[in-house]
XYZ file of N, CA, C and O in Angstrom:
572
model
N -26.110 -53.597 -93.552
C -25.513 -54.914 -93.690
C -25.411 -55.632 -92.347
O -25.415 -56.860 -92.424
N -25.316 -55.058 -91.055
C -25.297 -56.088 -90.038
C -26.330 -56.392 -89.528
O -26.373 -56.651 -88.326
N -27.825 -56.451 -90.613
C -28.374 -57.252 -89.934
C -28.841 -58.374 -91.041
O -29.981 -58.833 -91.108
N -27.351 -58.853 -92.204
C -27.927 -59.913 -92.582
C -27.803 -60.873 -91.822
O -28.488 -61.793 -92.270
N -27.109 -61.265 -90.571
C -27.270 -62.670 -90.368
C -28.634 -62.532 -89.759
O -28.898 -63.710 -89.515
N -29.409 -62.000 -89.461
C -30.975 -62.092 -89.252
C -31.747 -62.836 -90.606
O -32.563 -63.754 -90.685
N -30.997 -61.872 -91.733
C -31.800 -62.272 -92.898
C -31.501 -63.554 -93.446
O -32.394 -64.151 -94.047
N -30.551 -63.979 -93.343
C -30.263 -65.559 -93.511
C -30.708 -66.527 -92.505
O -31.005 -67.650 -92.914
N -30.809 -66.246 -91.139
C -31.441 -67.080 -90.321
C -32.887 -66.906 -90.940
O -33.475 -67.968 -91.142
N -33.515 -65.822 -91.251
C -34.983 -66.327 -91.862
C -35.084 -67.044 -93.564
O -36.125 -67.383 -94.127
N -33.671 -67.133 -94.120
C -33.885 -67.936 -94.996
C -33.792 -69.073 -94.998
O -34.330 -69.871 -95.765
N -32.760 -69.363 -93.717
C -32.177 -70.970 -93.657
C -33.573 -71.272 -92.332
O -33.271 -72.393 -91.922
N -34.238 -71.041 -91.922
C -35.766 -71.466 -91.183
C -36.627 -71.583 -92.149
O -37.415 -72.523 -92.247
N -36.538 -70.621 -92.944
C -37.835 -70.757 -94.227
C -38.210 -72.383 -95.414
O -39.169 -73.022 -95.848
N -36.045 -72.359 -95.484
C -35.557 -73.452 -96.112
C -36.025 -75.132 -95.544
O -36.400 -76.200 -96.028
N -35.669 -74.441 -94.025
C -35.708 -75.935 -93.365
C -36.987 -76.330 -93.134
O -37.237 -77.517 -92.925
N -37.949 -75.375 -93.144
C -39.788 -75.982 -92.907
C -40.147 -76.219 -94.411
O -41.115 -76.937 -94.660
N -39.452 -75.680 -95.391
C -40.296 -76.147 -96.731
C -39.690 -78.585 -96.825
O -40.293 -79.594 -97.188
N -38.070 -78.257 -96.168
C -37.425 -79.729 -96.247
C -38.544 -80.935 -95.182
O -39.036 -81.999 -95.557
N -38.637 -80.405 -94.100
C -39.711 -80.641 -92.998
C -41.099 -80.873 -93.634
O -41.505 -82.022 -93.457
N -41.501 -80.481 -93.972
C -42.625 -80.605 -94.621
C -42.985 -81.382 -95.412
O -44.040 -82.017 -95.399
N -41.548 -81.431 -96.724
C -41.755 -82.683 -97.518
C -41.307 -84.013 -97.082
O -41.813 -85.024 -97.568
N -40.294 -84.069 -96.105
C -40.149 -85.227 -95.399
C -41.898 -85.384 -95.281
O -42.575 -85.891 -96.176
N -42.470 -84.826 -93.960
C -43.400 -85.438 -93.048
C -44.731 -85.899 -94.501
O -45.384 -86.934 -94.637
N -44.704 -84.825 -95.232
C -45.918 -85.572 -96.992
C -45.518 -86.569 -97.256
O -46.166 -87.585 -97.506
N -43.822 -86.356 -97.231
C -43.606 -88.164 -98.014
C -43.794 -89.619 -97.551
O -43.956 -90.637 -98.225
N -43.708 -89.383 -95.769
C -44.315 -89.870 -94.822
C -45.437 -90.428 -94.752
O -45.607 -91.553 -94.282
N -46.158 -89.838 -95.125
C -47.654 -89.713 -95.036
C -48.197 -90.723 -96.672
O -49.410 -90.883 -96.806
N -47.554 -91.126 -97.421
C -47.601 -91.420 -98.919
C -48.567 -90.760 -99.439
O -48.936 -89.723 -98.886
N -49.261 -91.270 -100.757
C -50.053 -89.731 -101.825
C -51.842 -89.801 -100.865
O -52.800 -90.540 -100.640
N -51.330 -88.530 -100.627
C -52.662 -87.902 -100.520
C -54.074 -87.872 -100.974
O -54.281 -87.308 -102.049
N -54.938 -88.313 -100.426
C -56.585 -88.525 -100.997
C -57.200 -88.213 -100.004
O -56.842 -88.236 -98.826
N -58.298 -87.864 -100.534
C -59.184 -87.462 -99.717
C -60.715 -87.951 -99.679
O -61.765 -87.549 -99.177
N -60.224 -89.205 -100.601
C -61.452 -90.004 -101.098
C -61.687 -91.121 -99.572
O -60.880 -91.893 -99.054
N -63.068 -90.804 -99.203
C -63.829 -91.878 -98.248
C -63.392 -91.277 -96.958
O -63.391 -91.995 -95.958
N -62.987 -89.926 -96.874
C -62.563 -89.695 -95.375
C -62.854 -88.491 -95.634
O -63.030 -87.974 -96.737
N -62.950 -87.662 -93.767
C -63.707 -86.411 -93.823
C -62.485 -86.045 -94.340
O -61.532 -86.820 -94.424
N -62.473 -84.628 -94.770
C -61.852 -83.722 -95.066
C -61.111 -83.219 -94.113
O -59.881 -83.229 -94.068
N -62.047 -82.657 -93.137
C -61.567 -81.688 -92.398
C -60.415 -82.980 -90.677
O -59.782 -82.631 -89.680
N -60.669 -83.995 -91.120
C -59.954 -84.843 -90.404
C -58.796 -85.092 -90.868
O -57.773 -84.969 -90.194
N -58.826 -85.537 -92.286
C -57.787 -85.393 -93.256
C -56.678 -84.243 -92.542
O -55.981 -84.278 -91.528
N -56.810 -83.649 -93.171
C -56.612 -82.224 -92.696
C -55.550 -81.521 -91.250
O -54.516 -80.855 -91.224
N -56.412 -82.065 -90.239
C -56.082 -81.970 -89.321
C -54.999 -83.223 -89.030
O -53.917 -82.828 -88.595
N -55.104 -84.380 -89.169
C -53.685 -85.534 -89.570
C -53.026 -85.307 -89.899
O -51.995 -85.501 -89.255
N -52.923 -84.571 -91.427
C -51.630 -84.184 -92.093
C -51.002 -83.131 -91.114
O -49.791 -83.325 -91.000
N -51.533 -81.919 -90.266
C -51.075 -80.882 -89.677
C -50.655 -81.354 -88.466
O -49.672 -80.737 -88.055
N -51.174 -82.521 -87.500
C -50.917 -82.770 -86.516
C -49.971 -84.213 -86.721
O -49.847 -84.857 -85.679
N -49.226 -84.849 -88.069
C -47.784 -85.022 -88.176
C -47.117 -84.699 -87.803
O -47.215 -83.473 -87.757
N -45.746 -85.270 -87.131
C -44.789 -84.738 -86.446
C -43.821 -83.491 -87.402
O -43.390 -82.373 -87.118
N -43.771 -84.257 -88.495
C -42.512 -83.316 -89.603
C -43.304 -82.297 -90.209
O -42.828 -81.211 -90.539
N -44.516 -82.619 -90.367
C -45.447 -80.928 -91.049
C -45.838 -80.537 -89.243
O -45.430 -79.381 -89.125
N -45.968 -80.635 -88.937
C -46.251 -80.133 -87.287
C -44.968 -79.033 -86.754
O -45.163 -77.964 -86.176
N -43.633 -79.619 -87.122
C -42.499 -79.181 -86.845
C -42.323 -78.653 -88.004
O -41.202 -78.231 -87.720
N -42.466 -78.310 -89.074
C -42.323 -77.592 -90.248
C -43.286 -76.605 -90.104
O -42.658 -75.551 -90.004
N -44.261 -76.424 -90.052
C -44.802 -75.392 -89.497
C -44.505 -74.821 -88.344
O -44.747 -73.618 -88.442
N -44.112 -75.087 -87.333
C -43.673 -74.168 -86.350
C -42.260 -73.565 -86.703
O -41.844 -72.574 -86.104
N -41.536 -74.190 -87.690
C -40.352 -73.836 -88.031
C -40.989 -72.097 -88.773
O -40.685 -70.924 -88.554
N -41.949 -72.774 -89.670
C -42.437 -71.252 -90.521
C -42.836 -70.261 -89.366
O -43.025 -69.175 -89.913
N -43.002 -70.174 -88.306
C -43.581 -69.226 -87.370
C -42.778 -68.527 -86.771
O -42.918 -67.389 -86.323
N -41.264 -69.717 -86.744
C -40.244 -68.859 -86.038
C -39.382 -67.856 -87.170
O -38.779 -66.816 -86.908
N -39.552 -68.603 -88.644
C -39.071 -68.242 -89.572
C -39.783 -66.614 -90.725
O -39.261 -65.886 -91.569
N -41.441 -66.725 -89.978
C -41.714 -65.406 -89.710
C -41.793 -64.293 -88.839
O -42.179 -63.212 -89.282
N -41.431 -64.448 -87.498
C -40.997 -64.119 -86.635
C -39.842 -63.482 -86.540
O -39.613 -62.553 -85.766
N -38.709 -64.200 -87.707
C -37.517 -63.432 -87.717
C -37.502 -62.325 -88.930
O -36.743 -61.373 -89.109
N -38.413 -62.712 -89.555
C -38.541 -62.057 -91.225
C -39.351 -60.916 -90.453
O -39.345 -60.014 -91.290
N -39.927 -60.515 -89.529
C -40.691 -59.468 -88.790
C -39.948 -58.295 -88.118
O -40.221 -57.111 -87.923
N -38.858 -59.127 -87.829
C -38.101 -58.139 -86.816
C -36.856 -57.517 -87.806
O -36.332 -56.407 -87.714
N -36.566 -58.580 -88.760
C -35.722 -57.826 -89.898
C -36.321 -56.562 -90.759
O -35.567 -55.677 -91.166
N -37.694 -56.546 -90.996
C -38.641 -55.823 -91.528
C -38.541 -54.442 -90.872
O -38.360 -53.372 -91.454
N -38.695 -54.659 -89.528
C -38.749 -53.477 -88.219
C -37.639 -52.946 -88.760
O -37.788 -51.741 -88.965
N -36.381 -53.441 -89.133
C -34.649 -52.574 -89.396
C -34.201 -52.143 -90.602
O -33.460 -51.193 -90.856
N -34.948 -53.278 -91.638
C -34.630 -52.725 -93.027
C -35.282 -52.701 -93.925
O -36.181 -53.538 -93.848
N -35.292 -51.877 -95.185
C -36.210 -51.570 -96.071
C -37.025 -53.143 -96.627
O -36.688 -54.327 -96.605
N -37.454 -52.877 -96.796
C -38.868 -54.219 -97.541
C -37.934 -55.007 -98.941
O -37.728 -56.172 -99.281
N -37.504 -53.500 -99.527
C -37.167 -53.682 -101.259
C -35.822 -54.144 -101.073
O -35.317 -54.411 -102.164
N -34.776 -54.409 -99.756
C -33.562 -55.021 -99.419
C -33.852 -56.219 -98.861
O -33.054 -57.153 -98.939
N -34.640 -56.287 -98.443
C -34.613 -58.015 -96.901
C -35.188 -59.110 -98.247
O -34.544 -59.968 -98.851
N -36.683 -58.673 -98.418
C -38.006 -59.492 -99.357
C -36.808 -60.629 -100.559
O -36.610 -61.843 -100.618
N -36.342 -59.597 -101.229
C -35.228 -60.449 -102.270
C -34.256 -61.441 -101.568
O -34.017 -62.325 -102.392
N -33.548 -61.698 -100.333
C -32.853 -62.037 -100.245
C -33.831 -64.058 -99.663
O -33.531 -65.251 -99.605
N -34.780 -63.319 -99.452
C -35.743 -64.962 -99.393
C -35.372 -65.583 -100.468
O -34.561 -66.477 -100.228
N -35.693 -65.437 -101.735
C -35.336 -66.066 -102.951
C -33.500 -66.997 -102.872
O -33.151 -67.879 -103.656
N -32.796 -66.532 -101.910
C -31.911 -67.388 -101.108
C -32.617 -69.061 -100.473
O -32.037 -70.143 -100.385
N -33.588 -68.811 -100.231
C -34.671 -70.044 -99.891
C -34.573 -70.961 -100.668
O -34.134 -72.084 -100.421
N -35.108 -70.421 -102.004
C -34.733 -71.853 -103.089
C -33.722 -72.210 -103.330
O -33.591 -73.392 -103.648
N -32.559 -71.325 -103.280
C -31.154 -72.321 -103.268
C -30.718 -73.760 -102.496
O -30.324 -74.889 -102.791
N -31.116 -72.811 -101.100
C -31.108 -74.011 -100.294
C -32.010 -74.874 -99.877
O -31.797 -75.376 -98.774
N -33.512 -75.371 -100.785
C -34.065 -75.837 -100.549
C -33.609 -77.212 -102.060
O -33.670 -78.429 -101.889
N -33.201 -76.539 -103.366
C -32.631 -77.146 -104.350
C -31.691 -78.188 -104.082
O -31.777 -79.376 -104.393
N -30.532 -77.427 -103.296
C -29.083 -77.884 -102.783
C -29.468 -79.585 -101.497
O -28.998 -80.723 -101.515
N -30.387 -78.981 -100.676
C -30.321 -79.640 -99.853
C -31.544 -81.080 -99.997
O -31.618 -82.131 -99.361
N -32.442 -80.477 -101.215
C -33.732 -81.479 -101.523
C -32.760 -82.339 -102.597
O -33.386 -83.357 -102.891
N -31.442 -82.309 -103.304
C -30.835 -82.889 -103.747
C -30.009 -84.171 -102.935
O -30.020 -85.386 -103.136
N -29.266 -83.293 -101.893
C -28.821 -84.507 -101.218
C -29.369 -85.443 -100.160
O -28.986 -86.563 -99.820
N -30.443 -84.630 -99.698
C -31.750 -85.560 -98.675
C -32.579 -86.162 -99.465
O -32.774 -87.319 -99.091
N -33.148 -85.874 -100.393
C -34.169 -86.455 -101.086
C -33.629 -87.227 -102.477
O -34.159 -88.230 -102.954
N -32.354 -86.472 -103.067
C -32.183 -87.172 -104.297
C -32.776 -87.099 -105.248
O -32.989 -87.960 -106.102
N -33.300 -85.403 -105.142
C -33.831 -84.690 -105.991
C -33.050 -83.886 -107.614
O -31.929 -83.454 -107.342
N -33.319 -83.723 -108.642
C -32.812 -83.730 -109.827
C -32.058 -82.534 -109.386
O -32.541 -81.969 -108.405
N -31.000 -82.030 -109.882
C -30.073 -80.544 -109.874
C -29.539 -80.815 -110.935
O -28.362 -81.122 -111.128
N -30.338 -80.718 -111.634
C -29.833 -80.512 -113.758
C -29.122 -79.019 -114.250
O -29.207 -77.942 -113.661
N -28.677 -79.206 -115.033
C -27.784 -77.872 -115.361
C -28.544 -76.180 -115.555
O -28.001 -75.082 -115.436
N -30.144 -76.567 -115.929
C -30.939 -75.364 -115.902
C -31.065 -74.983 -114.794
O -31.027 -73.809 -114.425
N -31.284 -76.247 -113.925
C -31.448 -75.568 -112.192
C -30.167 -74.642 -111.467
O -30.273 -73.670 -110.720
N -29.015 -75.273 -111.942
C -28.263 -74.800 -111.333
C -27.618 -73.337 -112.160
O -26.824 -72.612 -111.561
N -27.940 -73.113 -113.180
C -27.893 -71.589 -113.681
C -28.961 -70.795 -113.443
O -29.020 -69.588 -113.677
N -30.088 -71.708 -112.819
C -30.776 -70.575 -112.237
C -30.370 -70.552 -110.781
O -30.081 -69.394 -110.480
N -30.244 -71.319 -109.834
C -29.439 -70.971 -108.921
C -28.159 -69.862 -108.785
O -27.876 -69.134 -107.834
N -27.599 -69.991 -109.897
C -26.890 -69.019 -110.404
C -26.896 -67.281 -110.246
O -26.215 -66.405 -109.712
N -28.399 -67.440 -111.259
C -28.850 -66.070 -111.438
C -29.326 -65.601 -110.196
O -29.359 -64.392 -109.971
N -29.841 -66.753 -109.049
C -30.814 -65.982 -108.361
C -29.556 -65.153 -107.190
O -29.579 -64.008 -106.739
N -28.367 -66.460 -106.932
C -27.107 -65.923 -106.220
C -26.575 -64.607 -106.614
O -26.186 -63.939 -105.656
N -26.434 -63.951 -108.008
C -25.892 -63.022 -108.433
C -27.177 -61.566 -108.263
O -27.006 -60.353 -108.378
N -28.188 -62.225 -108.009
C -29.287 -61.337 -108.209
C -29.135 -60.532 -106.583
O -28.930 -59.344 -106.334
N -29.330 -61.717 -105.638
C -29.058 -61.302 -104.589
C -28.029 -60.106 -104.002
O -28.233 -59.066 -103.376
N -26.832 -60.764 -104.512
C -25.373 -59.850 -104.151
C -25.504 -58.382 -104.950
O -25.001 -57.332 -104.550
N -26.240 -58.540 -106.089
C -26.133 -57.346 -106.169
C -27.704 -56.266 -105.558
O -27.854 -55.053 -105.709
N -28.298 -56.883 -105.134
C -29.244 -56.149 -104.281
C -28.776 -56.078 -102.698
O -29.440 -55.515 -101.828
N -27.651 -56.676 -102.501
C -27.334 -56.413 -100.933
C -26.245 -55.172 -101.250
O -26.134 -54.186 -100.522
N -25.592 -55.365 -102.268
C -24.520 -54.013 -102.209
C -25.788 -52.406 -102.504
O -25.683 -51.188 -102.357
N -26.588 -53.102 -102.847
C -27.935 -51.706 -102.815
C -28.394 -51.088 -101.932
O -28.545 -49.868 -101.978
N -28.833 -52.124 -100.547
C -29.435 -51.605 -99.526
C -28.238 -51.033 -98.616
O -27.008 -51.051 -98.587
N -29.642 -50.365 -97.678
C -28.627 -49.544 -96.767
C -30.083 -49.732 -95.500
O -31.303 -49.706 -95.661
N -29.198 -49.919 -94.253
C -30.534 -49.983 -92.895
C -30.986 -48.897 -92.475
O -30.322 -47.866 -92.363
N -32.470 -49.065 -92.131
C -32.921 -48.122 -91.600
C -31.913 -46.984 -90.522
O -31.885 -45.753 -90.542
N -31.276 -47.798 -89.780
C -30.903 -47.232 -88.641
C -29.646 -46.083 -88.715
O -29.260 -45.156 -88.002
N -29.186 -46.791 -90.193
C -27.622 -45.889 -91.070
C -28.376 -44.557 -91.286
O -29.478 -44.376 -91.804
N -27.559 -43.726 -90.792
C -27.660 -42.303 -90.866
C -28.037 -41.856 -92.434
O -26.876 -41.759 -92.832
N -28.417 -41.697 -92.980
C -28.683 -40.779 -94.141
C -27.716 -39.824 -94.468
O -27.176 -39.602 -93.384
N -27.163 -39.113 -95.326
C -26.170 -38.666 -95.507
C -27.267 -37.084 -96.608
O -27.260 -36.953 -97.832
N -27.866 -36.382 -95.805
C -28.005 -35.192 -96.799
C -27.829 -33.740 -96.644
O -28.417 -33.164 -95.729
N -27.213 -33.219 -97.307
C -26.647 -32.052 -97.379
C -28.075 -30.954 -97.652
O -29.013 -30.944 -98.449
N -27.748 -30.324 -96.823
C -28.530 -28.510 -96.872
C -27.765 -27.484 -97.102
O -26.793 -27.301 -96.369
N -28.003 -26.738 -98.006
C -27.330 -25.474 -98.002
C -26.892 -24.983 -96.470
O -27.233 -25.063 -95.290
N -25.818 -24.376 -97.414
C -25.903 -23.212 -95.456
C -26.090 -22.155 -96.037
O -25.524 -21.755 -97.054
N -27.088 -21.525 -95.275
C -27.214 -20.274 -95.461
C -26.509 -18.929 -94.423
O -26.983 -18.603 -93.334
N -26.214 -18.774 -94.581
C -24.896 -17.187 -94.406
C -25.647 -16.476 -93.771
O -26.851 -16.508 -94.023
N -24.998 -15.419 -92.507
C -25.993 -14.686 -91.863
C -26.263 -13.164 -92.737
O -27.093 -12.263 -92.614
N -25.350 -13.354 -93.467
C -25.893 -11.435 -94.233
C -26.774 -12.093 -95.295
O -27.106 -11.402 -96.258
N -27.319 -13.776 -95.187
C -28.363 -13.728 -96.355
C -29.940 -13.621 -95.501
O -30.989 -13.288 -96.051
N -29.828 -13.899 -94.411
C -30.657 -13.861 -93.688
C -31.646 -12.369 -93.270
O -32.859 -12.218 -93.128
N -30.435 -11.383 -93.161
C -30.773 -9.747 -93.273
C -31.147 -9.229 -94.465
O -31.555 -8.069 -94.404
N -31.128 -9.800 -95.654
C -31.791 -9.302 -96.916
C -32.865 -9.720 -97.416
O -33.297 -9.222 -98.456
């Protein structure tokens, strides 16, 4: 457990380059690719300031998801991303003025309850293991 605030800093980075991103698209208005190269296209949309900075956000935001990896099991950290869409729901609601209808928010729900109970599951690499060996007795040793 002490290294979720790692694991939430890679959810709330993960969160903030998916918000970054759709700012800098919406920026940009709808996308075509009609009468222009592609690969120029392309390179515009990436060399935008808000997808430019949304992507580097994802680099630092895998960067931290790397070093959490190094400390704790895969089948404890991986689930707690799904924390991502909460706060990408929550916050694309009040920046963008995006829908948060009652299905969304019982699945927000489920995914919150899903979480908590996969964090009371894990345990870190670094936590001692707890396993018992027989002892074996020295007159079992002479027979």
């Amino acid at each position: 457990m002490k290294y979720i605030g790692f694991i939430l800093f890679t959810v709330m980075t993960n969160a903030a380059a998916q918000l970054m991103l759709k700012h800098g698209m919406m920026s940009m208005g709808p996308l075509s690719f009609a009468g222009v190269n592609p690969v120029l296209k392309i390179l515009q949309i990436v060399f935008s300031p808000w997808v430019f900075f949304g992507l580097l956000t994802f680099v630092v935001s895998m960067a931290s998801h790397l070093f959490v990896l190094s400390k704790v099991e895969l089948s404890f950290a991986y689930p707690f991303l799904s924390l991502a869409y909460v706060a990408v729901a929550v916050f694309a609601y009040f920046v963008f003025r995006e829908d948060l209808n009652a299905l969304r928010i019982a699945g927000i729900a489920f995914i919150c309850v899903g979480t908590v109970l996969i964090a009371q599951s894990g345990r870190a690499h670094d936590e001692p293991a707890t396993v018992s060996s027989p002892t074996v007795q020295t007159s079992e040793l002479t027979r």
